[in-house]
Amino acid sequence: MNTKFIHLLYVPTMACNMQCRYCYLEDHTVDTLRGGDCLETLQYAIAKFREADVVPFNISLHGGEVTTLQEREFHDLIQYISSYYQKNRELITDAGFRVGHPHIKTNLYGLDRHIETIREFNVSISGSLDLPLSLHDKYRVTKGGEGTLERILDNIRLLEEIPDKKKVSATIFREHFEQLDQIIEDIRFLDRNTCLDMNDFNFMIGFDYNSCGLLHHMSEEEQLIFYRRMHEAFDGTNLDAGVNGAWFDEFGPEYCTNCDNCGEKFFLLERNGDIYSCVRGQKNEDFYYGNIYRDTVDNILKTAARKIFQNHNRQPFPEECARCAYLYLCKTGCPFVKNVYGSGKSYTCLLQQQMYRDRGYAPDASADETAYEYVTKMRLEEPEKYLPAKTSAEYPALEQIIAQDAKLQYIYDSGVFELDVDGDRYPLISQILRKSREILYLTPISTVKLRMKKHMLQEECDYPENNALYLMLLSGDLVTYGDEGRTKQRHIATHQIYKGVLDHSGDNEEEWYVYDISGLLREYAKEYATGSPNNLLCTTTELRDCHYRKQENNAYYHIQAINLPFQNIEFYYLTLEQKNDKEAFHEF
């Protein structure tokens, strides 16, 4: 079996000690379950997942409000999660995920009741505040309607000696946006006067759902003004890393909202065993996946993927998304919010595009191919409508030229090179023929093996002993040079591995050369781009020469294969912590 890793939110109680005037859970913040053990549900779920070879790589506690639990219940839950991480540390880290400490999402109001447990297990804290703080006391009140800010600030002071994460997030509606200057001042206040790491702060953009009519969403233009105003205030300050990183990371490609199908990885478990997509989909039938006590894990997983697919398809696929050069990053956004707005695109589209540009994400040069692949995988629309158009009717298409030349067919064969990453295999396809971008996340401990069909060293070669596997490493950074002023990926290295070396590889199979390139990739770790994917291309020395001879002899081929045509795959090369962040799920 192939182990599946998931992110699991657990809601041990629906009770809450506050009554925020805009709570998305409305009347559900009451714990109707009496008696029983909230730990028992989590233990049962984990055991059932593990029997099905499904492993939560992250378990976070959500609510309701987790600090309303009795002290012993809270302690036992945290202790169990801590022990789970210790027991499964090797399994989780070998899969490329970082193992941290137990984590809770909290309103911070009742934190003092559990400070000893938090200190004992170094619990990671993610709190919620309203900014500006004046609106916090207006909207985030107790059951009796009293303000909560003073007590929350007192509780934050109790965290000063806790070494792990102490962060907060704030959701911005138009009512908050109208007090931009005060938001900026309050961020500075929290940075100067509390132990919170304000470089690890998160903004979320509010949307119209269960806010009781009190709050209203910002327009996309207002979101952009907000984003730019934060940069004007904090670029170049001690909070520069935050405003250019975590503050707006929710809108980047690393988060759940930018998955093809988030139902394949993210799950929320309630104490009664019900499983939903996340806190956005909680208590919504369209995002209900089943019950861990009643349903098989296989059915839950299949229902999750099916429902997310269905929810994406409740709205038509916008033509502007089909033409967008950032579709490969955005994937049209969160299906829950799209259906709230009756729109097929992300409600933070303009902000995301600006952030992609600011962070150096390259526009997709093959956007039409990406759109075709996305529609094929995630949409009910007819894929043929999105087939990339042939660039010219005046000369034969590249595919036609290849079909008429037996030599070229080896250069473009999609079945002769594979990349094996920690046991998972990925076919290498010519980068100018592939219909979508596939991007891998590699780390220094990844075991990466290149697989090549053995016959490839004999094709178009009179003396195979003089032939070699030919590897090219290109950075995601771009350079412009030459008389043509062409902009291309910067070359890092070429590497040739001759037949005699390949013959001696201990991993070879009957039809395949299998050669470990983990060390080769590590050798150039400092040269890889971090803001855009790097490129690995493969061919043989003789076939590379064959390609360039064809360019010299056939102008129609040259103009369509002006960029490197060889089988390739794109990758980021990350530390383990960076890879975990790429896989992270945003805690609302």
Coordinates of C-alpha atoms in Angstrom, one line a residue:
M1 CA 0.0 0.0 0.0
N2 CA 1.0 3.6 -0.5
T3 CA 0.9 5.6 2.7
K4 CA -1.3 8.7 2.4
F5 CA -0.5 11.7 4.6
I6 CA -3.2 14.1 5.7
H7 CA -3.6 17.3 7.7
L8 CA -6.2 16.8 10.5
L9 CA -8.0 19.5 12.5
Y10 CA -9.7 18.1 15.6
V11 CA -12.6 19.8 17.3
P12 CA -12.9 18.3 20.8
T13 CA -15.7 20.7 21.8
M14 CA -18.2 23.0 20.1
A15 CA -18.5 25.1 23.3
C16 CA -17.1 28.7 23.3
N17 CA -16.5 31.1 26.1
M18 CA -17.2 34.1 23.9
Q19 CA -20.1 35.2 21.7
C20 CA -18.5 37.1 18.8
R21 CA -21.2 39.1 17.1
Y22 CA -20.2 37.8 13.6
C23 CA -19.3 34.2 14.5
Y24 CA -19.6 32.0 11.4
L25 CA -20.8 29.1 13.6
E26 CA -23.7 31.1 14.8
D27 CA -25.7 29.0 17.2
H28 CA -23.4 25.9 17.0
T29 CA -21.0 27.1 19.7
V30 CA -22.7 25.0 22.4
D31 CA -21.4 21.5 23.3
T32 CA -24.5 19.2 23.1
L33 CA -22.4 16.2 23.9
R34 CA -22.5 15.3 27.6
G35 CA -20.2 12.8 29.2
G36 CA -17.9 10.7 27.1
D37 CA -14.3 11.4 26.4
C38 CA -13.1 13.8 23.7
L39 CA -9.7 12.0 23.6
E40 CA -11.5 8.7 22.8
T41 CA -12.7 10.1 19.5
L42 CA -9.3 11.2 18.4
Q43 CA -7.7 8.0 19.4
Y44 CA -10.3 5.9 17.6
A45 CA -10.0 8.1 14.4
I46 CA -6.2 7.9 14.4
A47 CA -6.2 4.1 14.9
K48 CA -8.8 3.7 12.1
F49 CA -6.8 6.0 9.7
R50 CA -3.6 4.0 10.5
E51 CA -5.3 0.7 9.7
A52 CA -6.0 2.2 6.3
D53 CA -2.4 3.4 5.9
V54 CA -3.5 7.0 6.3
V55 CA -1.2 9.1 8.5
P56 CA -1.9 12.5 9.9
F57 CA 1.3 14.5 9.6
N58 CA -0.2 17.3 11.5
I59 CA -2.9 17.3 14.2
S60 CA -4.2 20.7 15.3
L61 CA -6.9 21.5 17.8
H62 CA -9.7 23.8 16.8
G63 CA -13.2 24.7 18.1
G64 CA -15.6 25.9 19.3
E65 CA -12.9 27.0 21.7
V66 CA -10.5 24.3 23.0
T67 CA -9.7 26.2 26.2
T68 CA -13.2 25.6 27.5
L69 CA -12.2 22.0 28.1
Q70 CA -11.7 20.8 31.6
E71 CA -8.0 21.0 32.6
R72 CA -7.6 17.2 32.7
E73 CA -9.2 16.8 29.3
F74 CA -7.1 19.5 27.7
H75 CA -3.9 18.0 29.3
D76 CA -4.6 14.5 28.1
L77 CA -5.4 15.6 24.6
I78 CA -2.1 17.6 24.3
Q79 CA -0.2 14.8 25.9
Y80 CA -1.6 12.3 23.4
I81 CA -0.7 14.5 20.4
S82 CA 2.8 15.0 21.8
S83 CA 3.3 11.3 22.2
Y84 CA 1.8 10.7 18.7
Y85 CA 4.4 13.0 17.2
Q86 CA 7.3 11.3 19.1
K87 CA 6.1 7.8 18.2
N88 CA 5.7 8.6 14.5
R89 CA 8.5 11.2 14.1
E90 CA 10.6 9.0 11.8
L91 CA 7.6 8.0 9.6
I92 CA 6.5 11.6 9.2
T93 CA 9.9 13.2 8.6
D94 CA 10.9 10.5 6.2
A95 CA 7.9 11.6 4.1
G96 CA 9.3 15.2 4.1
F97 CA 7.1 16.8 6.8
R98 CA 8.4 18.6 9.8
V99 CA 7.2 17.4 13.2
G100 CA 6.5 20.2 15.6
H101 CA 4.7 20.5 18.9
P102 CA 1.0 20.3 19.7
H103 CA -0.8 23.2 18.2
I104 CA -4.1 25.0 19.2
K105 CA -6.2 27.7 17.5
T106 CA -7.7 29.8 20.3
N107 CA -9.5 33.0 21.1
L108 CA -7.0 33.4 23.9
Y109 CA -9.7 34.4 26.5
G110 CA -9.4 31.2 28.6
L111 CA -5.7 30.5 28.0
D112 CA -4.7 31.1 31.6
R113 CA -6.7 28.0 32.7
H114 CA -4.3 25.7 30.8
I115 CA -1.0 27.6 31.0
E116 CA 0.7 24.8 32.9
T117 CA -0.1 22.2 30.2
I118 CA 1.0 24.7 27.5
R119 CA 4.3 25.2 29.3
E120 CA 4.8 21.5 29.9
F121 CA 4.4 20.5 26.3
N122 CA 5.6 23.7 24.7
V123 CA 2.2 24.1 22.9
S124 CA 2.2 26.2 19.7
I125 CA -0.4 29.0 20.0
S126 CA -2.3 30.6 17.2
G127 CA -4.7 33.2 18.5
S128 CA -7.4 35.5 17.0
L129 CA -7.6 39.2 17.4
D130 CA -9.6 41.9 15.6
L131 CA -7.6 44.9 14.3
P132 CA -7.9 47.6 15.0
L133 CA -8.1 46.7 18.7
S134 CA -11.0 49.1 19.2
L135 CA -13.1 46.8 17.0
H136 CA -12.0 43.8 19.0
D137 CA -13.9 45.0 22.0
K138 CA -16.8 45.9 19.9
Y139 CA -17.3 42.6 18.1
R140 CA -15.4 39.9 20.2
V141 CA -17.4 39.9 23.4
T142 CA -18.3 37.5 26.2
K143 CA -21.6 35.7 26.5
G144 CA -22.7 38.6 28.7
G145 CA -21.7 41.2 26.0
E146 CA -18.6 42.4 27.8
G147 CA -15.3 43.3 26.2
T148 CA -12.5 40.7 26.1
L149 CA -9.4 42.5 25.0
E150 CA -7.9 43.4 28.4
R151 CA -8.0 39.8 29.6
I152 CA -6.6 38.5 26.3
L153 CA -3.7 40.8 26.5
D154 CA -3.1 39.6 30.1
N155 CA -3.1 36.0 28.9
I156 CA -0.7 36.8 26.1
R157 CA 1.8 38.0 28.7
L158 CA 1.6 34.6 30.3
L159 CA 3.2 33.2 27.1
E160 CA 6.4 35.1 27.4
E161 CA 8.3 32.1 28.7
I162 CA 6.9 29.6 26.2
P163 CA 9.5 29.1 23.5
D164 CA 7.3 27.8 20.7
K165 CA 5.2 29.8 18.3
K166 CA 3.0 32.6 19.7
K167 CA 1.2 34.1 16.8
V168 CA -2.1 35.8 16.0
S169 CA -4.3 36.3 13.0
A170 CA -6.9 38.9 12.1
T171 CA -9.7 38.8 9.6
I172 CA -10.2 42.0 7.6
F173 CA -13.7 43.2 6.5
R174 CA -14.5 46.6 5.1
E175 CA -15.3 47.9 8.6
H176 CA -11.7 47.1 9.5
F177 CA -10.3 48.4 6.2
E178 CA -11.9 51.8 6.9
Q179 CA -9.5 52.2 9.9
L180 CA -6.2 51.4 8.1
D181 CA -4.1 53.8 10.0
Q182 CA -5.2 52.4 13.3
I183 CA -4.5 48.9 12.2
I184 CA -1.0 49.9 11.4
E185 CA -0.5 51.5 14.8
D186 CA -1.9 48.5 16.6
I187 CA 0.4 46.1 14.8
R188 CA 3.3 48.3 16.0
F189 CA 1.8 48.2 19.5
L190 CA 1.6 44.4 19.5
D191 CA 5.1 44.2 18.2
R192 CA 6.6 46.5 20.8
N193 CA 4.6 45.5 23.8
T194 CA 3.8 41.8 23.6
C195 CA 5.7 38.5 23.1
L196 CA 3.8 37.8 19.9
D197 CA 6.0 37.1 16.8
M198 CA 4.4 39.8 14.5
N199 CA 6.6 38.6 11.6
D200 CA 4.5 35.3 11.9
F201 CA 1.2 37.2 11.9
N202 CA -1.6 36.3 9.4
F203 CA -4.1 38.4 7.6
M204 CA -7.3 36.8 6.3
I205 CA -9.8 38.5 4.0
G206 CA -13.3 38.2 5.3
F207 CA -16.2 37.1 3.1
D208 CA -19.9 37.4 3.5
Y209 CA -20.9 34.3 5.3
N210 CA -22.7 34.1 8.6
S211 CA -21.5 37.5 9.8
C212 CA -25.0 38.4 10.9
G213 CA -25.1 41.4 8.6
L214 CA -22.7 43.3 10.8
L215 CA -19.6 43.1 8.5
H216 CA -19.2 43.5 4.8
H217 CA -16.5 42.2 2.4
M218 CA -14.0 44.4 0.8
S219 CA -14.0 44.8 -3.0
E220 CA -11.0 43.4 -4.8
E221 CA -9.8 46.9 -5.4
E222 CA -10.0 47.6 -1.7
Q223 CA -8.1 44.4 -0.9
L224 CA -5.3 45.7 -3.2
I225 CA -5.2 49.1 -1.5
F226 CA -5.0 47.3 1.9
Y227 CA -2.1 45.1 0.6
R228 CA -0.2 48.0 -0.8
R229 CA -0.8 50.1 2.3
M230 CA 0.7 47.4 4.5
H231 CA 3.8 47.3 2.3
E232 CA 4.2 51.1 2.4
A233 CA 4.1 51.0 6.2
F234 CA 6.3 48.0 6.9
D235 CA 8.7 47.3 4.0
G236 CA 12.2 47.9 5.2
T237 CA 11.2 47.8 8.9
N238 CA 11.8 45.1 11.5
L239 CA 8.5 43.6 10.2
D240 CA 9.7 43.5 6.6
A241 CA 9.9 39.7 6.7
G242 CA 6.3 39.5 7.8
V243 CA 4.7 41.8 5.3
N244 CA 6.6 40.1 2.5
G245 CA 6.0 36.6 4.0
A246 CA 3.6 35.2 6.5
W247 CA 1.1 38.1 6.6
F248 CA -0.2 37.4 3.2
D249 CA 0.8 33.7 2.8
E250 CA -2.8 32.6 2.9
F251 CA -3.1 33.9 -0.7
G252 CA 0.1 32.1 -2.0
P253 CA 0.3 28.8 -3.8
E254 CA 1.4 26.9 -0.6
Y255 CA -2.0 26.9 1.1
C256 CA -5.0 24.6 1.0
T257 CA -7.0 27.3 -0.9
N258 CA -4.7 26.8 -3.9
C259 CA -4.9 23.0 -4.3
D260 CA -6.4 21.2 -7.2
N261 CA -8.5 19.2 -4.9
C262 CA -8.2 20.0 -1.2
G263 CA -10.3 17.0 -0.3
E264 CA -7.3 14.8 -1.0
K265 CA -5.4 16.1 2.0
F266 CA -7.3 18.3 4.5
F267 CA -9.9 17.1 7.0
L268 CA -11.7 18.3 10.1
L269 CA -12.9 15.8 12.7
E270 CA -15.6 16.7 15.3
R271 CA -15.9 15.0 18.7
N272 CA -19.0 13.0 17.5
G273 CA -17.0 11.6 14.6
D274 CA -18.3 13.8 11.9
I275 CA -15.7 14.7 9.3
Y276 CA -15.9 18.0 7.2
S277 CA -13.5 19.7 4.8
C278 CA -12.3 22.4 7.2
V279 CA -13.5 25.2 9.4
R280 CA -15.1 27.0 6.4
G281 CA -17.1 23.9 5.5
Q282 CA -17.9 22.9 9.1
K283 CA -21.6 22.2 9.6
N284 CA -22.3 22.5 5.8
E285 CA -23.7 19.4 4.2
D286 CA -21.9 20.1 0.9
F287 CA -18.6 19.7 2.7
Y288 CA -19.5 16.8 5.0
Y289 CA -17.5 13.7 4.2
G290 CA -18.9 11.1 6.6
N291 CA -18.5 9.8 10.2
I292 CA -15.4 8.0 11.4
Y293 CA -17.5 5.7 13.5
R294 CA -19.9 4.7 10.8
D295 CA -18.0 5.0 7.5
T296 CA -14.9 3.3 6.1
V297 CA -11.8 5.4 5.6
D298 CA -11.9 4.6 2.0
N299 CA -15.4 5.9 1.6
I300 CA -14.5 9.1 3.5
L301 CA -11.6 9.8 1.3
K302 CA -13.5 9.1 -1.9
T303 CA -16.4 11.3 -0.7
A304 CA -14.0 14.1 0.1
A305 CA -12.4 14.1 -3.3
R306 CA -15.8 13.8 -5.0
K307 CA -17.5 16.6 -3.0
I308 CA -14.7 19.1 -3.6
F309 CA -14.8 18.3 -7.3
Q310 CA -18.5 18.9 -7.3
N311 CA -18.3 22.1 -5.4
H312 CA -15.7 23.5 -7.8
N313 CA -18.1 22.7 -10.6
R314 CA -21.1 24.5 -9.1
Q315 CA -19.8 27.6 -10.8
P316 CA -18.6 27.8 -14.5
F317 CA -14.9 28.0 -15.2
P318 CA -14.2 31.7 -16.0
E319 CA -12.6 32.5 -19.3
E320 CA -10.3 34.9 -17.5
C321 CA -9.0 32.0 -15.4
A322 CA -8.4 30.0 -18.6
R323 CA -6.3 32.8 -20.0
C324 CA -4.5 33.6 -16.7
A325 CA -0.8 33.0 -16.5
Y326 CA -1.1 32.3 -12.8
L327 CA -3.7 29.5 -13.0
Y328 CA -0.9 27.1 -12.2
L329 CA -0.5 28.7 -8.8
C330 CA -4.1 29.7 -7.9
K331 CA -6.2 26.8 -9.2
T332 CA -9.2 29.2 -9.0
G333 CA -9.3 29.4 -5.2
C334 CA -11.4 28.0 -2.4
P335 CA -14.5 26.1 -3.5
F336 CA -16.5 27.1 -0.4
V337 CA -16.0 30.8 -0.9
K338 CA -16.6 30.6 -4.6
N339 CA -20.0 29.2 -4.0
V340 CA -20.8 31.8 -1.3
Y341 CA -20.2 34.5 -4.0
G342 CA -21.6 32.5 -6.9
S343 CA -18.3 33.0 -8.7
G344 CA -15.9 30.6 -10.4
K345 CA -12.8 32.5 -9.5
S346 CA -10.9 33.4 -6.3
Y347 CA -12.4 36.2 -4.3
T348 CA -8.9 37.6 -3.8
C349 CA -7.9 37.4 -7.4
L350 CA -6.3 40.9 -7.8
L351 CA -4.5 40.7 -4.5
Q352 CA -3.1 37.2 -5.5
Q353 CA -1.8 38.4 -8.9
Q354 CA -0.1 41.4 -7.3
M355 CA 1.5 39.2 -4.6
Y356 CA 2.7 36.7 -7.3
R357 CA 4.4 39.5 -9.2
D358 CA 5.9 41.0 -6.0
R359 CA 7.3 37.6 -4.9
G360 CA 8.8 36.8 -8.3
Y361 CA 6.5 34.0 -9.4
A362 CA 7.0 33.7 -13.2
P363 CA 3.9 33.9 -15.4
D364 CA 3.2 30.6 -17.0
A365 CA 4.6 30.6 -20.5
S366 CA 2.4 27.6 -21.3
A367 CA -0.8 28.9 -19.7
D368 CA -3.0 27.4 -22.4
E369 CA -1.6 24.0 -21.7
T370 CA -2.1 24.4 -18.0
A371 CA -5.7 25.4 -18.5
Y372 CA -6.3 22.3 -20.6
E373 CA -4.7 20.1 -18.0
Y374 CA -6.7 21.8 -15.2
V375 CA -10.0 21.4 -17.0
T376 CA -9.2 17.8 -17.8
K377 CA -8.6 17.0 -14.1
M378 CA -11.0 19.3 -12.2
R379 CA -13.8 20.5 -14.5
L380 CA -16.9 19.2 -16.2
E381 CA -16.4 21.5 -19.2
E382 CA -15.4 19.8 -22.4
P383 CA -11.5 19.7 -22.4
E384 CA -11.3 19.9 -26.2
K385 CA -12.5 23.5 -26.0
Y386 CA -9.2 24.3 -24.2
L387 CA -6.8 22.4 -26.4
P388 CA -3.8 24.6 -27.1
A389 CA -4.1 26.0 -30.5
K390 CA -1.5 25.3 -33.2
T391 CA 0.6 28.4 -33.6
S392 CA 0.6 28.5 -37.4
A393 CA -1.1 26.9 -40.3
E394 CA 1.7 27.9 -42.7
Y395 CA 4.0 25.0 -41.8
P396 CA 3.7 21.5 -40.3
A397 CA 3.2 21.2 -36.5
L398 CA 6.0 20.0 -34.4
E399 CA 4.1 16.7 -33.7
Q400 CA 3.9 16.1 -37.5
I401 CA 7.6 16.7 -37.9
I402 CA 8.5 14.3 -35.1
A403 CA 6.2 11.6 -36.5
Q404 CA 8.0 11.8 -39.8
D405 CA 11.5 11.5 -38.3
A406 CA 12.4 8.3 -36.5
K407 CA 15.4 9.9 -34.9
L408 CA 13.4 12.7 -33.3
Q409 CA 10.9 10.3 -31.8
Y410 CA 13.5 9.1 -29.3
I411 CA 14.2 12.7 -28.2
Y412 CA 10.5 13.2 -27.5
D413 CA 9.6 9.8 -26.2
S414 CA 7.6 10.1 -22.9
G415 CA 8.3 6.6 -21.8
V416 CA 12.1 6.4 -21.6
F417 CA 13.0 8.6 -18.7
E418 CA 11.5 8.6 -15.1
L419 CA 12.5 10.3 -11.9
D420 CA 12.1 8.2 -8.8
V421 CA 11.7 10.4 -5.6
D422 CA 11.6 8.4 -2.4
G423 CA 9.9 5.5 -4.2
D424 CA 7.4 7.6 -6.2
R425 CA 8.0 7.7 -10.0
Y426 CA 7.3 10.6 -12.3
P427 CA 7.6 10.3 -16.1
L428 CA 9.8 12.9 -17.8
I429 CA 8.1 14.4 -20.8
S430 CA 9.4 16.9 -23.3
Q431 CA 8.9 20.3 -21.9
I432 CA 7.6 21.7 -25.2
L433 CA 5.1 18.8 -25.6
R434 CA 3.8 18.3 -22.1
K435 CA 0.3 19.6 -21.4
S436 CA 0.8 20.7 -17.9
R437 CA 3.5 21.7 -15.4
E438 CA 4.4 19.1 -12.7
I439 CA 6.5 20.6 -9.9
L440 CA 8.2 18.4 -7.3
Y441 CA 9.4 19.5 -3.9
L442 CA 12.9 17.9 -3.2
T443 CA 14.9 18.2 0.0
P444 CA 18.5 17.3 1.0
I445 CA 17.4 14.0 2.3
S446 CA 15.3 13.0 -0.7
T447 CA 16.5 9.9 -2.5
V448 CA 16.4 10.9 -6.2
K449 CA 17.1 8.3 -8.9
L450 CA 17.0 8.8 -12.6
R451 CA 15.7 5.9 -14.6
M452 CA 16.5 5.6 -18.3
K453 CA 15.6 2.8 -20.7
K454 CA 18.9 1.0 -21.6
H455 CA 18.3 1.1 -25.3
M456 CA 18.5 4.8 -25.3
L457 CA 22.4 4.7 -25.4
Q458 CA 22.2 2.7 -28.6
E459 CA 19.8 5.0 -30.5
E460 CA 21.5 7.1 -33.2
C461 CA 24.9 6.0 -31.9
D462 CA 27.5 3.8 -33.7
Y463 CA 29.6 3.5 -30.5
P464 CA 27.4 3.2 -27.4
E465 CA 30.5 3.1 -25.2
N466 CA 31.1 6.7 -26.1
N467 CA 27.5 7.7 -25.5
A468 CA 26.3 9.1 -22.2
L469 CA 23.3 10.1 -20.2
Y470 CA 23.2 13.9 -20.6
L471 CA 21.7 15.9 -17.7
M472 CA 21.1 19.6 -17.7
L473 CA 20.2 21.6 -14.5
L474 CA 18.6 25.1 -15.0
S475 CA 17.8 27.6 -12.4
G476 CA 14.3 29.2 -12.1
D477 CA 16.1 32.5 -12.3
L478 CA 15.9 34.2 -15.7
V479 CA 18.6 35.9 -17.8
T480 CA 18.5 37.8 -21.0
Y481 CA 21.4 37.6 -23.5
G482 CA 22.5 37.2 -27.1
D483 CA 21.7 39.1 -30.3
E484 CA 18.1 38.0 -30.0
G485 CA 17.7 39.3 -26.5
R486 CA 16.1 36.1 -25.5
T487 CA 15.1 35.6 -21.9
K488 CA 15.8 32.0 -20.7
Q489 CA 16.4 30.1 -17.5
R490 CA 20.0 30.5 -16.2
H491 CA 22.1 27.3 -16.7
I492 CA 23.6 25.8 -13.6
A493 CA 25.4 22.7 -14.8
T494 CA 25.5 19.9 -17.4
H495 CA 26.6 16.4 -16.4
Q496 CA 27.4 13.4 -18.5
I497 CA 27.4 9.8 -17.2
Y498 CA 28.9 7.3 -19.6
K499 CA 27.7 3.8 -20.3
G500 CA 30.5 2.1 -18.3
V501 CA 29.4 4.0 -15.1
L502 CA 25.7 3.3 -15.7
D503 CA 26.4 -0.4 -16.3
H504 CA 27.9 -0.6 -12.8
S505 CA 24.9 0.9 -11.0
G506 CA 23.6 -1.5 -8.3
D507 CA 20.0 -0.3 -8.8
N508 CA 19.7 -1.3 -12.5
E509 CA 16.8 -3.3 -13.7
E510 CA 16.4 -5.6 -16.7
E511 CA 15.3 -2.8 -19.1
W512 CA 16.3 0.3 -17.1
Y513 CA 19.5 2.0 -16.0
V514 CA 18.8 3.4 -12.5
Y515 CA 21.3 6.0 -11.3
D516 CA 21.2 7.9 -8.0
I517 CA 21.5 11.7 -8.6
S518 CA 20.8 12.8 -5.0
G519 CA 24.4 13.8 -4.5
L520 CA 24.5 15.7 -7.8
L521 CA 21.4 17.7 -6.9
R522 CA 22.8 18.5 -3.4
E523 CA 26.1 19.7 -5.0
Y524 CA 24.3 22.7 -6.5
A525 CA 21.8 23.4 -3.7
K526 CA 23.0 27.0 -3.2
E527 CA 22.5 27.7 -6.9
Y528 CA 18.8 26.9 -7.2
A529 CA 16.1 29.5 -7.4
T530 CA 13.8 29.7 -4.4
G531 CA 11.0 31.8 -5.8
S532 CA 10.3 29.9 -9.0
P533 CA 10.8 26.2 -10.0
N534 CA 14.1 24.9 -11.3
N535 CA 14.5 22.5 -14.2
L536 CA 16.1 19.1 -14.8
L537 CA 16.3 18.0 -18.4
C538 CA 17.5 14.6 -19.7
T539 CA 18.7 13.1 -23.0
T540 CA 21.7 11.3 -24.3
T541 CA 24.8 13.0 -25.8
E542 CA 24.1 11.6 -29.3
L543 CA 20.4 12.6 -29.2
R544 CA 21.3 16.1 -28.1
D545 CA 23.5 16.3 -31.2
C546 CA 20.7 14.9 -33.3
H547 CA 18.4 17.7 -32.1
Y548 CA 20.8 20.4 -33.1
R549 CA 21.5 18.9 -36.5
K550 CA 17.7 18.9 -37.1
Q551 CA 17.5 22.6 -36.1
E552 CA 20.2 23.4 -38.7
N553 CA 18.5 21.5 -41.5
N554 CA 14.8 22.3 -40.8
A555 CA 13.7 25.8 -40.1
Y556 CA 10.1 24.7 -39.3
Y557 CA 11.5 22.4 -36.6
H558 CA 13.9 25.1 -35.4
I559 CA 11.2 27.7 -34.9
Q560 CA 9.0 25.3 -32.9
A561 CA 11.8 23.7 -30.9
I562 CA 13.9 26.8 -30.2
N563 CA 13.9 26.1 -26.5
L564 CA 15.3 22.9 -25.0
P565 CA 12.9 20.2 -26.0
F566 CA 14.3 17.3 -23.9
Q567 CA 12.4 15.3 -21.3
N568 CA 12.2 17.3 -18.1
I569 CA 10.6 17.9 -14.7
E570 CA 10.5 21.1 -12.6
F571 CA 11.4 21.2 -8.9
Y572 CA 11.9 23.3 -5.8
Y573 CA 14.9 22.3 -3.6
L574 CA 13.9 23.0 -0.1
T575 CA 14.9 22.5 3.5
L576 CA 12.6 20.2 5.4
E577 CA 11.0 23.2 7.2
Q578 CA 10.4 24.9 3.9
K579 CA 8.8 21.8 2.4
N580 CA 6.5 21.5 5.4
D581 CA 5.5 25.1 4.8
K582 CA 4.7 24.3 1.2
E583 CA 2.4 21.6 2.4
A584 CA 1.0 23.6 5.3
F585 CA -2.7 24.2 5.8
H586 CA -3.8 27.6 7.0
E587 CA -5.3 27.6 10.6
F588 CA -8.3 29.9 10.5

